[in-house]
Amino acid sequence: DQQVKQNSPSLSVQEGRISILNCDYTNSMFDYFLWYKKYPAEGPTFLISISSIKDKNEDGRFTVFLNKSAKHLSLHIVPSQPGDSAVYFCAASVWSQNFVFGPGTRLSVLP
Amino acid sequence: DGGITQSPKYLFRKEGQNVTLSCEQNLNHDAMYWYRQDPGQGLRLIYYSQIVNDFQKGDIAEGYSVSREKKESFPLTVTSAQKNPTAFYLCASSNGRGQGLYNEQFFGPGTRLTVL
């Protein structure tokens, strides 16, 4: 049973618009959530994270929102740029131990 | 420069042969991890180690083995018992327990293993 789900395998967005990537989880013990970006044939790179004591964390164009009651988090990218085209993984952990990754969402930002 | 290195980038082996994938980090991280990624899928945990000389099985450990003799190194052996070894293998590391409550994982560039 998948503990971390990303129900949209792919997403296309026009350059300059907002990209919203969604992630749902089932384990209420998760207390730390992360987003990674991955290009083909490369390792994932850390983007942004949020702990369960917060509901929002911002870093430049990237904002992560956490809704604990709905067990849902989302990554907003504003404005989207062609270089943002990649696969985005959501990950969750309990006290930073044994991260569980979602299946990923492929984002395509169209010029 | 601090980071995680994996070598080689591409590896080809004949069916039935064991092969060892290298992972080295100079980030002084206690914890190290091995993941496998298959096309169109997420990352699945193979093995992890929170401290030297100790490691635990992840979700898909069958057909794999690891060792953690040094803090900097966590090699993964893909044995002939692994039924579908062709995949992209990723190594990661992070600060371990007692190094702060929230620690992200840092990933190496990956090794693509193809078994012919």
PDB file of C-alpha atoms in Angstrom:
ATOM      1  CA  ASP A   1       0.000   0.000   0.000  1.00  0.00           C
ATOM      2  CA  GLN A   2       1.484   3.335  -1.055  1.00  0.00           C
ATOM      3  CA  GLN A   3       1.993   5.605   1.927  1.00  0.00           C
ATOM      4  CA  VAL A   4       2.846   8.594  -0.280  1.00  0.00           C
ATOM      5  CA  LYS A   5       0.827   9.220  -3.416  1.00  0.00           C
ATOM      6  CA  GLN A   6       1.198  11.612  -6.293  1.00  0.00           C
ATOM      7  CA  ASN A   7      -1.913  11.035  -8.329  1.00  0.00           C
ATOM      8  CA  SER A   8      -0.934  13.113 -11.336  1.00  0.00           C
ATOM      9  CA  PRO A   9       1.777  11.353 -13.346  1.00  0.00           C
ATOM     10  CA  SER A  10       2.248  14.442 -15.493  1.00  0.00           C
ATOM     11  CA  LEU A  11       1.433  18.142 -15.634  1.00  0.00           C
ATOM     12  CA  SER A  12       1.885  20.739 -18.369  1.00  0.00           C
ATOM     13  CA  VAL A  13       1.992  24.449 -17.620  1.00  0.00           C
ATOM     14  CA  GLN A  14       2.669  27.540 -19.678  1.00  0.00           C
ATOM     15  CA  GLU A  15       5.825  29.487 -18.904  1.00  0.00           C
ATOM     16  CA  GLY A  16       5.159  32.274 -16.410  1.00  0.00           C
ATOM     17  CA  ARG A  17       2.080  30.601 -14.921  1.00  0.00           C
ATOM     18  CA  ILE A  18       1.786  28.760 -11.630  1.00  0.00           C
ATOM     19  CA  SER A  19       2.601  25.052 -11.342  1.00  0.00           C
ATOM     20  CA  ILE A  20       0.848  23.163  -8.551  1.00  0.00           C
ATOM     21  CA  LEU A  21       2.038  19.669  -7.730  1.00  0.00           C
ATOM     22  CA  ASN A  22       0.067  17.620  -5.245  1.00  0.00           C
ATOM     23  CA  CYS A  23       0.949  14.876  -2.812  1.00  0.00           C
ATOM     24  CA  ASP A  24      -1.185  12.825  -0.398  1.00  0.00           C
ATOM     25  CA  TYR A  25      -0.027  10.603   2.431  1.00  0.00           C
ATOM     26  CA  THR A  26      -1.657   8.038   4.661  1.00  0.00           C
ATOM     27  CA  ASN A  27       0.650   7.737   7.672  1.00  0.00           C
ATOM     28  CA  SER A  28      -0.311  10.304  10.297  1.00  0.00           C
ATOM     29  CA  MET A  29       3.035   9.752  12.024  1.00  0.00           C
ATOM     30  CA  PHE A  30       4.917  11.512   9.198  1.00  0.00           C
ATOM     31  CA  ASP A  31       6.321  14.766  10.544  1.00  0.00           C
ATOM     32  CA  TYR A  32       8.714  15.931   7.858  1.00  0.00           C
ATOM     33  CA  PHE A  33       7.955  16.374   4.179  1.00  0.00           C
ATOM     34  CA  LEU A  34      10.260  17.156   1.307  1.00  0.00           C
ATOM     35  CA  TRP A  35      10.145  17.886  -2.404  1.00  0.00           C
ATOM     36  CA  TYR A  36      12.875  16.760  -4.768  1.00  0.00           C
ATOM     37  CA  LYS A  37      13.448  17.592  -8.416  1.00  0.00           C
ATOM     38  CA  LYS A  38      14.971  15.041 -10.756  1.00  0.00           C
ATOM     39  CA  TYR A  39      16.314  15.272 -14.281  1.00  0.00           C
ATOM     40  CA  PRO A  40      16.724  12.080 -16.373  1.00  0.00           C
ATOM     41  CA  ALA A  41      19.782   9.983 -15.499  1.00  0.00           C
ATOM     42  CA  GLU A  42      20.648  12.211 -12.540  1.00  0.00           C
ATOM     43  CA  GLY A  43      20.120  11.983  -8.797  1.00  0.00           C
ATOM     44  CA  PRO A  44      17.254  13.929  -7.213  1.00  0.00           C
ATOM     45  CA  THR A  45      18.099  17.354  -5.829  1.00  0.00           C
ATOM     46  CA  PHE A  46      16.466  18.700  -2.702  1.00  0.00           C
ATOM     47  CA  LEU A  47      14.102  21.618  -3.310  1.00  0.00           C
ATOM     48  CA  ILE A  48      12.187  22.506  -0.197  1.00  0.00           C
ATOM     49  CA  SER A  49      10.849  20.914   2.958  1.00  0.00           C
ATOM     50  CA  ILE A  50       8.294  21.489   5.669  1.00  0.00           C
ATOM     51  CA  SER A  51       7.880  20.109   9.154  1.00  0.00           C
ATOM     52  CA  SER A  52       4.516  19.175  10.578  1.00  0.00           C
ATOM     53  CA  ILE A  53       4.503  22.146  12.945  1.00  0.00           C
ATOM     54  CA  LYS A  54       4.157  24.516   9.988  1.00  0.00           C
ATOM     55  CA  ASP A  55       1.577  24.856   7.246  1.00  0.00           C
ATOM     56  CA  LYS A  56       3.636  26.848   4.766  1.00  0.00           C
ATOM     57  CA  ASN A  57       7.262  27.252   3.802  1.00  0.00           C
ATOM     58  CA  GLU A  58       8.591  29.544   1.095  1.00  0.00           C
ATOM     59  CA  ASP A  59      11.897  29.648  -0.736  1.00  0.00           C
ATOM     60  CA  GLY A  60      12.030  31.994  -3.693  1.00  0.00           C
ATOM     61  CA  ARG A  61       9.689  30.768  -6.419  1.00  0.00           C
ATOM     62  CA  PHE A  62       8.867  27.604  -4.458  1.00  0.00           C
ATOM     63  CA  THR A  63       6.239  27.333  -1.735  1.00  0.00           C
ATOM     64  CA  VAL A  64       5.124  24.170   0.008  1.00  0.00           C
ATOM     65  CA  PHE A  65       1.760  23.996   1.764  1.00  0.00           C
ATOM     66  CA  LEU A  66       0.849  21.339   4.310  1.00  0.00           C
ATOM     67  CA  ASN A  67      -2.706  20.435   5.313  1.00  0.00           C
ATOM     68  CA  LYS A  68      -2.318  17.918   8.115  1.00  0.00           C
ATOM     69  CA  SER A  69      -6.008  17.262   8.586  1.00  0.00           C
ATOM     70  CA  ALA A  70      -6.333  16.313   4.926  1.00  0.00           C
ATOM     71  CA  LYS A  71      -2.917  14.590   4.873  1.00  0.00           C
ATOM     72  CA  HIS A  72      -2.110  16.628   1.805  1.00  0.00           C
ATOM     73  CA  LEU A  73       0.753  18.791   0.685  1.00  0.00           C
ATOM     74  CA  SER A  74       1.370  20.787  -2.426  1.00  0.00           C
ATOM     75  CA  LEU A  75       4.279  22.490  -4.134  1.00  0.00           C
ATOM     76  CA  HIS A  76       3.647  25.788  -5.899  1.00  0.00           C
ATOM     77  CA  ILE A  77       6.128  27.142  -8.422  1.00  0.00           C
ATOM     78  CA  VAL A  78       5.579  30.760  -9.431  1.00  0.00           C
ATOM     79  CA  PRO A  79       6.425  31.795 -12.064  1.00  0.00           C
ATOM     80  CA  SER A  80       7.148  28.537 -13.858  1.00  0.00           C
ATOM     81  CA  GLN A  81      10.200  28.465 -16.100  1.00  0.00           C
ATOM     82  CA  PRO A  82      11.240  25.999 -18.826  1.00  0.00           C
ATOM     83  CA  GLY A  83      14.172  24.908 -16.631  1.00  0.00           C
ATOM     84  CA  ASP A  84      11.641  23.673 -14.075  1.00  0.00           C
ATOM     85  CA  SER A  85      10.689  20.852 -16.438  1.00  0.00           C
ATOM     86  CA  ALA A  86      11.623  17.685 -14.536  1.00  0.00           C
ATOM     87  CA  VAL A  87      10.132  14.940 -12.405  1.00  0.00           C
ATOM     88  CA  TYR A  88       9.138  16.079  -8.922  1.00  0.00           C
ATOM     89  CA  PHE A  89       9.085  13.634  -6.028  1.00  0.00           C
ATOM     90  CA  CYS A  90       7.297  14.151  -2.771  1.00  0.00           C
ATOM     91  CA  ALA A  91       8.842  12.392   0.250  1.00  0.00           C
ATOM     92  CA  ALA A  92       7.794  11.951   3.857  1.00  0.00           C
ATOM     93  CA  SER A  93       9.476  10.697   6.991  1.00  0.00           C
ATOM     94  CA  VAL A  94       9.086  10.247  10.684  1.00  0.00           C
ATOM     95  CA  TRP A  95      11.837  12.237  12.412  1.00  0.00           C
ATOM     96  CA  SER A  96      13.948  12.151   9.224  1.00  0.00           C
ATOM     97  CA  GLN A  97      14.233   8.373   9.346  1.00  0.00           C
ATOM     98  CA  ASN A  98      13.575   6.217   6.290  1.00  0.00           C
ATOM     99  CA  PHE A  99      12.065   8.591   3.808  1.00  0.00           C
ATOM    100  CA  VAL A 100       9.119   7.275   1.781  1.00  0.00           C
ATOM    101  CA  PHE A 101       8.903   8.626  -1.764  1.00  0.00           C
ATOM    102  CA  GLY A 102       5.909   9.104  -4.008  1.00  0.00           C
ATOM    103  CA  PRO A 103       5.954   7.895  -7.633  1.00  0.00           C
ATOM    104  CA  GLY A 104       6.684  11.377  -8.994  1.00  0.00           C
ATOM    105  CA  THR A 105       4.970  13.910 -11.245  1.00  0.00           C
ATOM    106  CA  ARG A 106       6.546  14.909 -14.550  1.00  0.00           C
ATOM    107  CA  LEU A 107       6.240  18.675 -15.002  1.00  0.00           C
ATOM    108  CA  SER A 108       6.556  20.177 -18.465  1.00  0.00           C
ATOM    109  CA  VAL A 109       6.783  23.963 -18.675  1.00  0.00           C
ATOM    110  CA  LEU A 110       5.955  25.079 -22.174  1.00  0.00           C
ATOM    111  CA  PRO A 111       7.612  28.219 -23.615  1.00  0.00           C
TER     112      PRO A 111
ATOM    113  CA  ASP B   1      33.620  20.077  -2.602  1.00  0.00           C
ATOM    114  CA  GLY B   2      31.341  18.040  -0.368  1.00  0.00           C
ATOM    115  CA  GLY B   3      29.072  15.532  -1.977  1.00  0.00           C
ATOM    116  CA  ILE B   4      28.182  11.983  -2.860  1.00  0.00           C
ATOM    117  CA  THR B   5      29.861  10.100  -5.656  1.00  0.00           C
ATOM    118  CA  GLN B   6      28.680   6.968  -7.350  1.00  0.00           C
ATOM    119  CA  SER B   7      30.711   5.031  -9.824  1.00  0.00           C
ATOM    120  CA  PRO B   8      30.508   4.033 -12.533  1.00  0.00           C
ATOM    121  CA  LYS B   9      27.740   6.042 -14.234  1.00  0.00           C
ATOM    122  CA  TYR B  10      26.865   3.126 -16.520  1.00  0.00           C
ATOM    123  CA  LEU B  11      27.520  -0.541 -15.818  1.00  0.00           C
ATOM    124  CA  PHE B  12      26.902  -3.602 -17.942  1.00  0.00           C
ATOM    125  CA  ARG B  13      27.014  -7.151 -16.641  1.00  0.00           C
ATOM    126  CA  LYS B  14      26.126 -10.584 -17.872  1.00  0.00           C
ATOM    127  CA  GLU B  15      23.258 -12.431 -16.279  1.00  0.00           C
ATOM    128  CA  GLY B  16      24.381 -14.542 -13.328  1.00  0.00           C
ATOM    129  CA  GLN B  17      27.263 -12.301 -12.323  1.00  0.00           C
ATOM    130  CA  ASN B  18      27.429 -10.375  -9.073  1.00  0.00           C
ATOM    131  CA  VAL B  19      28.232  -6.691  -9.383  1.00  0.00           C
ATOM    132  CA  THR B  20      29.160  -4.077  -6.773  1.00  0.00           C
ATOM    133  CA  LEU B  21      28.094  -0.439  -7.036  1.00  0.00           C
ATOM    134  CA  SER B  22      30.201   2.144  -5.267  1.00  0.00           C
ATOM    135  CA  CYS B  23      28.907   5.009  -3.108  1.00  0.00           C
ATOM    136  CA  GLU B  24      31.185   7.428  -1.280  1.00  0.00           C
ATOM    137  CA  GLN B  25      30.305  10.592   0.644  1.00  0.00           C
ATOM    138  CA  ASN B  26      32.447  13.277   2.257  1.00  0.00           C
ATOM    139  CA  LEU B  27      29.597  15.075   3.982  1.00  0.00           C
ATOM    140  CA  ASN B  28      30.339  13.437   7.329  1.00  0.00           C
ATOM    141  CA  HIS B  29      26.821  11.983   7.294  1.00  0.00           C
ATOM    142  CA  ASP B  30      26.020   9.075   9.581  1.00  0.00           C
ATOM    143  CA  ALA B  31      23.149   7.651   7.553  1.00  0.00           C
ATOM    144  CA  MET B  32      23.363   6.215   4.039  1.00  0.00           C
ATOM    145  CA  TYR B  33      20.732   4.689   1.790  1.00  0.00           C
ATOM    146  CA  TRP B  34      20.348   2.748  -1.439  1.00  0.00           C
ATOM    147  CA  TYR B  35      17.327   3.177  -3.686  1.00  0.00           C
ATOM    148  CA  ARG B  36      16.278   1.681  -6.948  1.00  0.00           C
ATOM    149  CA  GLN B  37      14.295   3.518  -9.617  1.00  0.00           C
ATOM    150  CA  ASP B  38      12.529   1.755 -12.475  1.00  0.00           C
ATOM    151  CA  PRO B  39      11.072   3.569 -15.492  1.00  0.00           C
ATOM    152  CA  GLY B  40       7.983   5.547 -14.558  1.00  0.00           C
ATOM    153  CA  GLN B  41       8.265   4.607 -10.899  1.00  0.00           C
ATOM    154  CA  GLY B  42       9.341   6.269  -7.708  1.00  0.00           C
ATOM    155  CA  LEU B  43      12.282   5.429  -5.504  1.00  0.00           C
ATOM    156  CA  ARG B  44      12.196   2.151  -3.609  1.00  0.00           C
ATOM    157  CA  LEU B  45      14.431   1.610  -0.599  1.00  0.00           C
ATOM    158  CA  ILE B  46      16.821  -1.343  -0.826  1.00  0.00           C
ATOM    159  CA  TYR B  47      19.022  -1.015   2.268  1.00  0.00           C
ATOM    160  CA  TYR B  48      19.929   1.687   4.740  1.00  0.00           C
ATOM    161  CA  SER B  49      22.559   2.224   7.395  1.00  0.00           C
ATOM    162  CA  GLN B  50      22.269   4.632  10.298  1.00  0.00           C
ATOM    163  CA  ILE B  51      25.779   4.023  11.603  1.00  0.00           C
ATOM    164  CA  VAL B  52      29.016   2.235  10.733  1.00  0.00           C
ATOM    165  CA  ASN B  53      28.886  -1.571  10.951  1.00  0.00           C
ATOM    166  CA  ASP B  54      25.099  -1.574  11.075  1.00  0.00           C
ATOM    167  CA  PHE B  55      22.504  -1.737   8.306  1.00  0.00           C
ATOM    168  CA  GLN B  56      18.885  -2.752   7.810  1.00  0.00           C
ATOM    169  CA  LYS B  57      16.816  -4.102   4.956  1.00  0.00           C
ATOM    170  CA  GLY B  58      14.504  -1.764   3.134  1.00  0.00           C
ATOM    171  CA  ASP B  59      11.399  -2.659   1.151  1.00  0.00           C
ATOM    172  CA  ILE B  60      13.120  -4.601  -1.639  1.00  0.00           C
ATOM    173  CA  ALA B  61      16.309  -6.074  -0.141  1.00  0.00           C
ATOM    174  CA  GLU B  62      16.046  -9.529  -1.707  1.00  0.00           C
ATOM    175  CA  GLY B  63      18.938 -10.232  -4.052  1.00  0.00           C
ATOM    176  CA  TYR B  64      21.056  -7.386  -2.694  1.00  0.00           C
ATOM    177  CA  SER B  65      23.740  -7.091  -0.033  1.00  0.00           C
ATOM    178  CA  VAL B  66      25.601  -4.160   1.536  1.00  0.00           C
ATOM    179  CA  SER B  67      28.421  -3.399   3.924  1.00  0.00           C
ATOM    180  CA  ARG B  68      29.227  -0.341   6.017  1.00  0.00           C
ATOM    181  CA  GLU B  69      32.804  -0.702   7.199  1.00  0.00           C
ATOM    182  CA  LYS B  70      33.582   3.005   6.902  1.00  0.00           C
ATOM    183  CA  LYS B  71      31.426   6.064   7.511  1.00  0.00           C
ATOM    184  CA  GLU B  72      32.180   7.402   4.033  1.00  0.00           C
ATOM    185  CA  SER B  73      31.377   4.259   2.056  1.00  0.00           C
ATOM    186  CA  PHE B  74      28.265   2.136   1.508  1.00  0.00           C
ATOM    187  CA  PRO B  75      28.773  -0.286  -1.407  1.00  0.00           C
ATOM    188  CA  LEU B  76      25.830  -2.250  -2.806  1.00  0.00           C
ATOM    189  CA  THR B  77      26.244  -5.717  -4.323  1.00  0.00           C
ATOM    190  CA  VAL B  78      23.625  -6.856  -6.788  1.00  0.00           C
ATOM    191  CA  THR B  79      23.734 -10.624  -6.653  1.00  0.00           C
ATOM    192  CA  SER B  80      22.664 -13.201  -9.200  1.00  0.00           C
ATOM    193  CA  ALA B  81      19.649 -13.872  -6.970  1.00  0.00           C
ATOM    194  CA  GLN B  82      18.125 -10.512  -7.915  1.00  0.00           C
ATOM    195  CA  LYS B  83      15.532 -11.384 -10.557  1.00  0.00           C
ATOM    196  CA  ASN B  84      15.291  -8.011 -12.314  1.00  0.00           C
ATOM    197  CA  PRO B  85      18.553  -6.180 -11.660  1.00  0.00           C
ATOM    198  CA  THR B  86      18.419  -3.771 -14.603  1.00  0.00           C
ATOM    199  CA  ALA B  87      17.543  -0.383 -13.087  1.00  0.00           C
ATOM    200  CA  PHE B  88      18.830   3.029 -12.043  1.00  0.00           C
ATOM    201  CA  TYR B  89      20.441   2.852  -8.596  1.00  0.00           C
ATOM    202  CA  LEU B  90      20.669   5.865  -6.328  1.00  0.00           C
ATOM    203  CA  CYS B  91      22.690   6.307  -3.183  1.00  0.00           C
ATOM    204  CA  ALA B  92      21.817   8.953  -0.599  1.00  0.00           C
ATOM    205  CA  SER B  93      23.063  10.166   2.757  1.00  0.00           C
ATOM    206  CA  SER B  94      21.798  12.313   5.586  1.00  0.00           C
ATOM    207  CA  ASN B  95      22.660  13.361   9.107  1.00  0.00           C
ATOM    208  CA  GLY B  96      21.652  10.620  11.460  1.00  0.00           C
ATOM    209  CA  ARG B  97      19.716  10.541  14.675  1.00  0.00           C
ATOM    210  CA  GLY B  98      20.838  13.084  17.219  1.00  0.00           C
ATOM    211  CA  GLN B  99      21.976  15.525  14.555  1.00  0.00           C
ATOM    212  CA  GLY B 100      18.841  17.627  14.526  1.00  0.00           C
ATOM    213  CA  LEU B 101      15.209  16.738  14.159  1.00  0.00           C
ATOM    214  CA  TYR B 102      14.797  17.347  10.437  1.00  0.00           C
ATOM    215  CA  ASN B 103      17.450  16.376   7.936  1.00  0.00           C
ATOM    216  CA  GLU B 104      17.070  16.084   4.201  1.00  0.00           C
ATOM    217  CA  GLN B 105      18.697  13.366   2.121  1.00  0.00           C
ATOM    218  CA  PHE B 106      21.345  14.224  -0.426  1.00  0.00           C
ATOM    219  CA  PHE B 107      21.621  12.023  -3.493  1.00  0.00           C
ATOM    220  CA  GLY B 108      24.457  10.891  -5.682  1.00  0.00           C
ATOM    221  CA  PRO B 109      24.254  11.030  -9.496  1.00  0.00           C
ATOM    222  CA  GLY B 110      23.175   7.405  -9.820  1.00  0.00           C
ATOM    223  CA  THR B 111      24.426   4.283 -11.587  1.00  0.00           C
ATOM    224  CA  ARG B 112      22.482   2.746 -14.429  1.00  0.00           C
ATOM    225  CA  LEU B 113      22.981  -1.022 -14.326  1.00  0.00           C
ATOM    226  CA  THR B 114      22.090  -3.092 -17.366  1.00  0.00           C
ATOM    227  CA  VAL B 115      22.205  -6.849 -17.142  1.00  0.00           C
ATOM    228  CA  LEU B 116      22.492  -8.535 -20.524  1.00  0.00           C
TER     229      LEU B 116
END
